XYZ file of C-alpha atoms in Angstrom:
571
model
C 0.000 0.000 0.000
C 1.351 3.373 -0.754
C 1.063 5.665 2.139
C 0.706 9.628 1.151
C 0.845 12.824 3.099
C -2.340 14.468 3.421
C -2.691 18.222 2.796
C -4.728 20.891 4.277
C -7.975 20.441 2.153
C -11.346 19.130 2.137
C -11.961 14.575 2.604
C -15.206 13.032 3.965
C -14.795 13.885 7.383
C -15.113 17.345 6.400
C -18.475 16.654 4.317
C -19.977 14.490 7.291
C -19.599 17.896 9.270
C -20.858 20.144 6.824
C -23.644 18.112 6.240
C -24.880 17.746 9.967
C -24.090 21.467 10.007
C -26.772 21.763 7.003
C -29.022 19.562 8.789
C -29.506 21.142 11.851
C -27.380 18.772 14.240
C -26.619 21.525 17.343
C -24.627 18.748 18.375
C -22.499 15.685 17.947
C -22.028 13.130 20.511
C -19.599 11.202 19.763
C -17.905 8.091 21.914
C -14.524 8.287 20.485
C -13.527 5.401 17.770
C -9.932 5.823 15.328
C -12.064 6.225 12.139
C -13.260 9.914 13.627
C -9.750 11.439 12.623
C -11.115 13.148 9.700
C -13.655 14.579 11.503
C -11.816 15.747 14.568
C -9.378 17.447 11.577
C -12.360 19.251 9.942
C -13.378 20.574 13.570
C -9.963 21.987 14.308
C -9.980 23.432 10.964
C -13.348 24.867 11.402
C -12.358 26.133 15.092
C -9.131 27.566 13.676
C -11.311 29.436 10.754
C -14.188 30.125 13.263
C -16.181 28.359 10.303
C -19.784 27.168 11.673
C -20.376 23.816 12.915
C -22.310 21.610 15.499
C -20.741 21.844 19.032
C -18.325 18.579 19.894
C -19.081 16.713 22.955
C -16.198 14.219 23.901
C -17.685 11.129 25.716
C -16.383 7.638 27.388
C -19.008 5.584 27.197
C -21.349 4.779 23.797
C -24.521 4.431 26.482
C -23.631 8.354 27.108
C -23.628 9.334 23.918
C -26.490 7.967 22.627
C -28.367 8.705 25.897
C -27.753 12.065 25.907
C -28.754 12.717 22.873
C -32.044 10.801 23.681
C -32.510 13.585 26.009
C -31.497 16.451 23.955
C -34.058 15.417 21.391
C -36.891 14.609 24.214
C -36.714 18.784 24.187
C -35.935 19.822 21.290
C -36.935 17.104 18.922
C -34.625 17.955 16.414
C -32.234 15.371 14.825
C -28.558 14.944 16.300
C -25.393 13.480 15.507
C -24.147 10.583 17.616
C -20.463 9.154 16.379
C -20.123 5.893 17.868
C -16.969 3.394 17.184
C -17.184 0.157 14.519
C -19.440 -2.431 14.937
C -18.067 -2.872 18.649
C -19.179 0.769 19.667
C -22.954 0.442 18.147
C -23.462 -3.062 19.818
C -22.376 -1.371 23.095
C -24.519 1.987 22.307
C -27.402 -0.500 20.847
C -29.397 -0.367 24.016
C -29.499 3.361 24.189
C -30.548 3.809 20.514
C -33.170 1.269 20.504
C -34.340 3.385 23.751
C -34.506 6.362 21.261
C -36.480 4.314 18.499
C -39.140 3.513 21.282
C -39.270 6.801 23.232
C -39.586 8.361 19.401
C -36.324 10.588 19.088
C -35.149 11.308 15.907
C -30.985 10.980 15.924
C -28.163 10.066 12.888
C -26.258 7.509 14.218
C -23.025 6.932 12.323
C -19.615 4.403 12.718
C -17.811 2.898 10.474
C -15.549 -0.048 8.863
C -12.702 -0.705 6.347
C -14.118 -1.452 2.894
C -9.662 -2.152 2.138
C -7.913 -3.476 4.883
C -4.974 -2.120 3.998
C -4.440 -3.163 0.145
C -5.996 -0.343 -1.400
C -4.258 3.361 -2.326
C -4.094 6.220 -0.546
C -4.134 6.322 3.836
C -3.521 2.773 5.830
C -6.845 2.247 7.595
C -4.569 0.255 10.351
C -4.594 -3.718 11.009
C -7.190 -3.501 13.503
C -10.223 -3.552 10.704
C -8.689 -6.495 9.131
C -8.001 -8.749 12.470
C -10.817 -7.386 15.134
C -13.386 -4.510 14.065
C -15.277 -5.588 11.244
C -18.613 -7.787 11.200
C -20.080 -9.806 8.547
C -22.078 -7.429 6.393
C -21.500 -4.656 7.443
C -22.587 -2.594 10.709
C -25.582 -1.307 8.904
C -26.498 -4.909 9.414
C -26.680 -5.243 12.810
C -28.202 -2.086 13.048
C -31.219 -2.734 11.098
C -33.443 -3.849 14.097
C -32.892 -0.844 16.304
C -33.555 1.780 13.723
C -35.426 3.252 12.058
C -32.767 2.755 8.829
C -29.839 1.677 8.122
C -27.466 1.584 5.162
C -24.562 2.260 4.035
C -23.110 5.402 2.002
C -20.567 3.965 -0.538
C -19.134 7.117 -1.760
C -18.314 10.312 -0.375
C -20.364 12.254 -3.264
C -23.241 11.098 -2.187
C -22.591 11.221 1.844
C -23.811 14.505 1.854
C -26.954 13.845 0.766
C -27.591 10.437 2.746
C -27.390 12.391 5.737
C -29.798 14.913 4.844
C -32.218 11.660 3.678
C -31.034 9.756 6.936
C -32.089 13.001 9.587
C -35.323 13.006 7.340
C -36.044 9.859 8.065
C -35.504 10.412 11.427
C -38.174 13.143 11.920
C -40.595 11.662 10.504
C -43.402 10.184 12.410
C -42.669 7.733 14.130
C -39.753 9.459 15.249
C -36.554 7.315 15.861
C -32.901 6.979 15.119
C -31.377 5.956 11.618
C -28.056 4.095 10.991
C -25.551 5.392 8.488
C -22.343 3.431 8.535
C -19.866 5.625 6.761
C -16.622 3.444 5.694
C -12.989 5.110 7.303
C -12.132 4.959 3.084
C -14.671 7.400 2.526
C -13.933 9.764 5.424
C -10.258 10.104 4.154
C -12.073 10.486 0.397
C -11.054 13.996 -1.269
C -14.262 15.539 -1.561
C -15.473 18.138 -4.316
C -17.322 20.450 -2.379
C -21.208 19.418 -2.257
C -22.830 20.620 0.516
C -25.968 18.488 1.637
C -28.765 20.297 1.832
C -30.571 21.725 5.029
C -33.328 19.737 6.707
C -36.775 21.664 6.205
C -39.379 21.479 8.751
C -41.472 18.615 8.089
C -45.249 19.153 6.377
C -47.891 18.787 8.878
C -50.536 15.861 8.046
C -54.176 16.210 8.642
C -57.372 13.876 8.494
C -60.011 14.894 6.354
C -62.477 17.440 7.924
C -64.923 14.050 7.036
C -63.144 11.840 9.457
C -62.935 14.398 12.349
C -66.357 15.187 11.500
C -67.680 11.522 12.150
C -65.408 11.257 15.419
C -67.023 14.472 16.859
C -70.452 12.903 15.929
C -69.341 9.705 18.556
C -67.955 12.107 20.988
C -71.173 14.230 21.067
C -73.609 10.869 21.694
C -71.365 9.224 24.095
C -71.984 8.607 27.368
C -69.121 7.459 29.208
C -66.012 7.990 27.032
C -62.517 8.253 27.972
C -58.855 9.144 26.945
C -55.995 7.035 26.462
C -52.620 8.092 26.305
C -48.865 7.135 26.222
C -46.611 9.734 24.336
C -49.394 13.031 23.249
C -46.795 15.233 25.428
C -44.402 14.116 23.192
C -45.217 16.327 20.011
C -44.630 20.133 19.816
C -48.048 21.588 21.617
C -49.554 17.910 22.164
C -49.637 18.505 25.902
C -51.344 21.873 25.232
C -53.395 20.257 22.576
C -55.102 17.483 24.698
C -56.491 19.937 27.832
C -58.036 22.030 25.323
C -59.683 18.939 23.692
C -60.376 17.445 27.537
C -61.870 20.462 28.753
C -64.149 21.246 25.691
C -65.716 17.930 25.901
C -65.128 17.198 29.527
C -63.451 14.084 28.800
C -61.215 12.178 31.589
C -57.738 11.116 30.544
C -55.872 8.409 31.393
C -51.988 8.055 31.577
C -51.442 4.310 31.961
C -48.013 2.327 33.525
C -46.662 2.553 29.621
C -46.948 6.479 29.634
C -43.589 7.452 28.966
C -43.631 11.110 29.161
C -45.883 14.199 30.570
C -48.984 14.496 28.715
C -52.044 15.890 31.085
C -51.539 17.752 34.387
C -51.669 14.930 37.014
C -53.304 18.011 39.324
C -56.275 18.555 36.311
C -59.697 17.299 37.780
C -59.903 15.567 34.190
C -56.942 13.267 35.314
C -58.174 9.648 35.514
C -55.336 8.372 37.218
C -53.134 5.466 35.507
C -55.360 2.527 35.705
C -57.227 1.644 32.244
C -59.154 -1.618 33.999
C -62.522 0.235 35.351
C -62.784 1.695 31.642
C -62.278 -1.626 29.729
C -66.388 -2.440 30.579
C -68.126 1.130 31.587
C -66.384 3.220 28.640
C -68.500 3.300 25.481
C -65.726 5.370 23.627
C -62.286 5.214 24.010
C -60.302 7.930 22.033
C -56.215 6.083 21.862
C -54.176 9.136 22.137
C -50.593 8.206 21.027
C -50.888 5.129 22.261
C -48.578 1.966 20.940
C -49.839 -0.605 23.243
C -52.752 0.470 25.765
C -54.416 -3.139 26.519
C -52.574 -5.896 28.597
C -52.599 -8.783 27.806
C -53.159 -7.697 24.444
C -56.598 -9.950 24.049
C -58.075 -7.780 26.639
C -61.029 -6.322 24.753
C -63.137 -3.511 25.512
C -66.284 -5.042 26.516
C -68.731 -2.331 24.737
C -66.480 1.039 23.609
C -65.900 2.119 19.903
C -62.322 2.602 19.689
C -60.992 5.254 17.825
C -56.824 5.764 17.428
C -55.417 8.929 17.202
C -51.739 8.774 15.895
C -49.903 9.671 12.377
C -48.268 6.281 12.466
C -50.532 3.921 14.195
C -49.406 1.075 13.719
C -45.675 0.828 15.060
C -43.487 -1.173 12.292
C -40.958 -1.676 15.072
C -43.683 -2.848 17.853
C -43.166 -6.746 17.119
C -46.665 -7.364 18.477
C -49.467 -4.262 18.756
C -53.075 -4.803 19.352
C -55.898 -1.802 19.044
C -58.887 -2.940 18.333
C -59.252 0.168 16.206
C -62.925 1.027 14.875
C -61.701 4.105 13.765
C -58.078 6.082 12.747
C -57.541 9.652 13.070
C -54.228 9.551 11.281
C -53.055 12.830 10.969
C -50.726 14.643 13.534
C -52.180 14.011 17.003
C -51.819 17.721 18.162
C -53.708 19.232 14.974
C -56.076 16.268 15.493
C -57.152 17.337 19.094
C -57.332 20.390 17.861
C -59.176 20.308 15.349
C -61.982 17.899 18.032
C -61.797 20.877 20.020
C -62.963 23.275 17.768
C -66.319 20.622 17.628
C -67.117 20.442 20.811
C -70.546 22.292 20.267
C -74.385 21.268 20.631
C -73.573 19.127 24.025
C -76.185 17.403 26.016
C -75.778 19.683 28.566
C -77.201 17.430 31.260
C -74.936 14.576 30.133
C -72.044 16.397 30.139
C -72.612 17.582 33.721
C -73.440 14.187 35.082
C -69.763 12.831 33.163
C -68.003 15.824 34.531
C -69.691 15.132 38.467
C -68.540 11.301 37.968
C -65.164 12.226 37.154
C -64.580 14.963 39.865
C -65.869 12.469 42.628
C -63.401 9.816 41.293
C -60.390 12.729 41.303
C -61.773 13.603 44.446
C -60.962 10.095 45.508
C -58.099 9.796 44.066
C -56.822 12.908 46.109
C -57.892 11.465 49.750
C -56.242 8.413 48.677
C -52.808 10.130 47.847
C -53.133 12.311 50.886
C -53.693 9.551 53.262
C -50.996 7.386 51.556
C -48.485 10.522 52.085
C -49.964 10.943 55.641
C -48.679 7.029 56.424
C -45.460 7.633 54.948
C -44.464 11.247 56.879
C -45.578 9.076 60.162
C -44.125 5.660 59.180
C -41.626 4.223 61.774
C -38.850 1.310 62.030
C -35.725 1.609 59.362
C -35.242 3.571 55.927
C -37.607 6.102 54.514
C -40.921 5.339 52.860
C -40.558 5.988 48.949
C -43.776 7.791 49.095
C -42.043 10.744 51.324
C -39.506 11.043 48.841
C -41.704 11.580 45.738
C -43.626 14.160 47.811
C -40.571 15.783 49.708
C -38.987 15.954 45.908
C -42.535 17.292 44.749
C -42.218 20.182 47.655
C -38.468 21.037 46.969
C -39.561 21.331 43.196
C -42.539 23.650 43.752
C -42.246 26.412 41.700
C -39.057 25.483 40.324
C -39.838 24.830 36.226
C -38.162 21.227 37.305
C -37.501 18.004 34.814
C -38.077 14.604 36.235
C -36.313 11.555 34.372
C -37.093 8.358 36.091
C -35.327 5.233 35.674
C -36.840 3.299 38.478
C -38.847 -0.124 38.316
C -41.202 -1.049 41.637
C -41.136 2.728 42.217
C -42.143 4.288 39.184
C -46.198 4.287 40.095
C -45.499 6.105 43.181
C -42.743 8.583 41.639
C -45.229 9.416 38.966
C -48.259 9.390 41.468
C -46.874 11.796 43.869
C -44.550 14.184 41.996
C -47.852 14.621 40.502
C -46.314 17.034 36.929
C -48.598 19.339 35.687
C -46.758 21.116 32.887
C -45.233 19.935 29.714
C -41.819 18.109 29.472
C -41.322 18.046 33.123
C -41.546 14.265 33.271
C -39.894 11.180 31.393
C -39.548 7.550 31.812
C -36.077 6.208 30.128
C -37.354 3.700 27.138
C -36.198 -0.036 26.430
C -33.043 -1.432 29.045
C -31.874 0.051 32.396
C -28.706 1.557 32.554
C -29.228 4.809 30.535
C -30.954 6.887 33.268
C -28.347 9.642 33.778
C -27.168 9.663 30.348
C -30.473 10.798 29.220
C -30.677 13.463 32.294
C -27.437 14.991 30.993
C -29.033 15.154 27.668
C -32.414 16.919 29.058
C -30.033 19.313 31.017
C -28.212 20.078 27.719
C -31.698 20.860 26.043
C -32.582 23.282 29.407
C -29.857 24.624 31.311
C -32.009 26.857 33.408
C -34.515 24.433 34.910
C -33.455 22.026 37.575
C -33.326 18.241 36.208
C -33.609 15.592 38.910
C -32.736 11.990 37.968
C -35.252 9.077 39.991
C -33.435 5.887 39.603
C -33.512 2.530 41.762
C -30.689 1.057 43.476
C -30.609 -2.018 40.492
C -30.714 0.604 36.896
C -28.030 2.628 38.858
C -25.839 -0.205 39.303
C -26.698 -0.535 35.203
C -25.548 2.788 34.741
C -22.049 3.869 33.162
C -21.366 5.997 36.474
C -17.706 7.026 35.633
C -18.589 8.044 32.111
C -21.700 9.810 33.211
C -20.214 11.978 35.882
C -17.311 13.141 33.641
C -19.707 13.884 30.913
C -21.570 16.126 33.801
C -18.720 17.562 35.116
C -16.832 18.382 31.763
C -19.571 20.466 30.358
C -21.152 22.292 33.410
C -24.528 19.548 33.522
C -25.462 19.747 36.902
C -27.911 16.884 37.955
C -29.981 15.709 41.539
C -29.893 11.945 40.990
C -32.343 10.601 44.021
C -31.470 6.429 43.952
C -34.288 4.443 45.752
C -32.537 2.255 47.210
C -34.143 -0.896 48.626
C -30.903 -3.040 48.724
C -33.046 -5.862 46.104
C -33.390 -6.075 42.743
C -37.162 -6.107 43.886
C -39.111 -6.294 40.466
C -37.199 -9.683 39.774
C -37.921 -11.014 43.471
C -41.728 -9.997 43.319
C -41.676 -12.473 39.580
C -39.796 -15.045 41.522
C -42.333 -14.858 43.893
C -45.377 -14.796 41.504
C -44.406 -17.766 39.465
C -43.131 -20.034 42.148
C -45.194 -18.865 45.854
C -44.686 -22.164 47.260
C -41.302 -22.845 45.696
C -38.001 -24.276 46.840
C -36.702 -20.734 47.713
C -40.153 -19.872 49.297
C -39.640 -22.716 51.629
C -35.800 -22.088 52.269
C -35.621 -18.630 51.686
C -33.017 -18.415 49.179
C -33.927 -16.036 46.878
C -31.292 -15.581 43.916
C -30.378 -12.638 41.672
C -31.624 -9.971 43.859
C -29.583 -9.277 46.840
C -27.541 -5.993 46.436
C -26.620 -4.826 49.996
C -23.158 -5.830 49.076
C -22.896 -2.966 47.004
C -21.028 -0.301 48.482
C -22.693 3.095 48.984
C -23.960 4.044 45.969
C -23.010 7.940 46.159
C -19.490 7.464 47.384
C -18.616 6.901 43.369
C -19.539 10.677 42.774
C -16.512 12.109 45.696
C -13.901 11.423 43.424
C -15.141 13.524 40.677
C -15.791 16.544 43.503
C -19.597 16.102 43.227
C -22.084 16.449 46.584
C -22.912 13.420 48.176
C -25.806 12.283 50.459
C -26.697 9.379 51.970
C -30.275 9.561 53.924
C -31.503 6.467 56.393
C -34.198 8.241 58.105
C -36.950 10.333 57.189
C -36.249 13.560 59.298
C -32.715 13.837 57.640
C -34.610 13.696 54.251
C -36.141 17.057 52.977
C -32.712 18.972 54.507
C -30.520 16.468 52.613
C -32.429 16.881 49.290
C -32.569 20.697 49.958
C -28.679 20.712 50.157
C -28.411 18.772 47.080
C -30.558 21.271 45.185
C -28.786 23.931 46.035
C -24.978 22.392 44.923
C -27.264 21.633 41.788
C -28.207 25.762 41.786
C -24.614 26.637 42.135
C -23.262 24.160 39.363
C -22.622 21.053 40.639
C -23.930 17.503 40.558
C -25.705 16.075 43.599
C -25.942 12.378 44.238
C -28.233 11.541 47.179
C -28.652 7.890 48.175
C -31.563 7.835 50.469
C -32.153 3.896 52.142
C -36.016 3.384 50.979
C -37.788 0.755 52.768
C -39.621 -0.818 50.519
């Protein structure tokens, strides 16, 4: 192989930066890999020439990357550019991204591979393609099930352009990540100049005035109907969108367990609290807001309710198994949908609207007694640890008034984080998609999006232990992301116990009380792995240490630095 000097020019890791620089990308996240060179050349160039181009974040961990731009895009749902290494680096980052196809964040993942090995002209891609890196087929390959696409781009001509198609792609409902593996070949490529071209906003679908028509029509004869929703919060105005439609046709909504982000105020007197069962035989309408999979198991029919889905995309192509029982689509773009239903909501039945709206506000009404007496038992509670309950509501005082961000990563605990934080604005709450282990990845990524508003990170004892910690607190401390991760820590990897328990309750290990893959007291403590890195640490065993130790934390997170508080849960 003949080995040449490169010059001071233009190759195709200066056209993968001008083209996420056309696309939008504010950022790259990139876990380093040694096919990046070109790129890291056309940065210093661009730094050097103060030439315009997406801001560099350095990272350790592919989980990190991809994470954080999971929570970048939560906000600003916008495409990003995440720069992973090989076929090794997107298998480790695979987790993260497939946790961006399902929570719907659009992202342009790229790595690479040697299409040479060393025998053709021009740069030596190094020995390590030939003996270790590369994968049968390519990693476009493997990437295929976690994306929403994946290819290849064969030539540095067109790589321009495939990353304008690929962050396309990736906007477009359903939102998700696509896969563009860009060979270390074409990165060192000469390239001729051709800039890709910027990513437009995306046209806004509709259903026919006919279809909305017909839906208003069920909505105005219905008795008992009901909302259903997973992700509305998730598009631009959606949250907006659905208390308009609520409150002109004083409709209850229900978040269920697979809600994933903040779509109704949980304080609204509309809110029907997270359980879809008492619906599934008095509803005689059930409007499926942005909802992927909202009966469990997925036979479980309504006994008597039209259904009618409200989503662009429906049906999910990357949902292997997705039940409706649709008797009606509204497939245009839920926010316009809602409201467009709004603007309807004329000629009611008076009476029967007042009857629906007494029913529901007794039922919130119940609800409310029933939080307040579960919060009474938990500020009382005595013996060892603190009750989870007190933490979601001492978190839900400290954050009063605050413009907070709640990501939770936590498993038995999620029902009562989400119950008694109780979020009533939009984007102040998200549940981490797909595995554990991405929790304060995706918190760094929110904080990116909003520097100004305090993010807290929920997470149980188990996803921490999941978590790249190392990574994730340089990646905090590095760029000025100040977080309050809160771990619920119950020493047990409970979730598994409770299926252990479930499947087998008069077992072996019922009867001798060994119960495997759960224990975790002989972790160490948990927030000791933030001193090193200067962060504030807390560790909280009773509940009258509690609200001053989160207070504290809060206020290192005010002046700039991460706080870590490890509060002893018992339950």
């Amino acid at each position: 192989m003949t080995h040449t000097e490169r010059t001071e020019g233009v190759d195709g890791g200066d056209a993968l930066v001008s083209a996420f620089n056309a696309v939008g990308a504010d950022y790259l996240f990139c876990s380093s890999g040694s096919e990046w060179a070109p790129v890291w050349e056309s940065l210093a160039r661009r730094h050097r020439d103060g030439l315009p181009a997406p801001r560099y974040l350095d990272l350790t961990h592919e989980t990190v990357a991809a994470g954080m731009a999971t929570g970048y895009g939560l906000l600003k749902r916008r495409p990003q550019g995440v720069l992973l290494h090989a076929a090794p680096g997107l298998l480790q980052g695979s987790m993260a991204i497939h946790g961006a196809l399902l929570a719907g964040v659009p992202m342009v993942v790229s790595s690479s591979e040697s299409t040479t090995y060393g025998d053709g002209p021009g740069q030596d891609p190094g020995g390590q393609w030939y003996r270790n890196l590369s994968i049968v087929g390519g990693p476009h390959g493997i990437a295929r099930p976690f994306t929403k696409w994946a290819t290849e781009a064969a030539s540095v001509h067109t790589l321009p352009a495939m990353v304008t198609r690929a962050a396309e792609l990736a906007r477009r409902a359903p939102a998700g990540p696509a896969y563009l593996n860009i060979p270390l070949e074409i990165l060192l490529e000469d390239w001729d100049g051709r800039e890709a071209k910027p990513v437009v906003e995306p046209g806004t679908t509709h259903s026919s005035p006919e279809q909305v028509d017909a839906v208003a029509a069920l909505l105005r004869t219905a008795q008992n109907p009901v909302v259903v929703t997973e992700t509305a919060g998730r598009e631009a105005g959606g949250f907006e969108a659905l208390v308009a439609f609520a409150e002109a046709w004083q409709i209850p909504v229900v978040e269920p367990d697979s809600a994933v982000c903040a779509n109704f105020p949980r304080t609204h007197p509309l809110h029907a609290g997270a359980d879809i069962g008492p619906w599934m035989d008095e509803a005689d309408l059930i409007l499926l807001v942005n909802c992927r999979a909202p009966f469990y198991p997925p036979s479980r029919r309504p006994s008597k309710a039209t259904v009618v889905v409200v989503d662009e995309v429906p049906q999910r192509p990357h949902v292997v198994h997705q039940v409706l029982f649709a008797d009606h689509y509204l497939e245009g773009n839920a926010t316009h949908t809602l409201r467009q239903l709004a603007k309807r909501a004329r000629d009611l039945d008076g009476p029967s609207v007042a009857v629906r709206r007494a029913v529901q506000e007794e039922r919130h009404a119940a609800e409310q007694v029933a939080i307040a007496e579960a919060e009474t038992r938990a500020a009382t509670a005595t013996g060892e640890g603190v009750d989870p309950v007190l933490v979601a509501v001492t978190l839900r005082t400290l954050l009063d008034g605050r413009d907070g961000i709640v990501v939770d990563e936590t498993i038995t605990h999620s029902r009562t984080v989400k119950r008694h934080l109780r979020t009533a604005a939009p984007d102040a709450y998200f549940y981490v998609q797909g595995g554990l282990g991405q929790g304060i990845a995706v918190a760094l990524g929110v904080k990116l999006a909003e520097p100004e508003r305090p993010v807290v990170l929920t997470v149980g004892d188990g996803a921490f232990a999941y978590n790249p910690v190392i990574p994730s607190y340089d990646a905090s401390t590095a760029y000025g992301l100040p977080l309050l991760v809160v771990v619920f820590n119950n020493r047990v990897y409970k979730s598994m116990n409770l299926n252990h328990r479930r499947f087998y309750p008069d077992g072996a290990a019922a009867e001798t009380g060994e119960w495997l893959g759960t224990d975790l007291h002989r972790l160490p403590r948990l927030a000791a792995f933030a001193e090193p890195f200067g962060l504030h640490t807390e560790t909280v065993d009773a509940p009258d240490a509690l609200a001053a130790a989160l207070e504290r934390a809060l206020k290192a997170v005010a002046d700039g630095t991460t706080a870590v508080v490890d509060v002893l849960v018992n339950r």
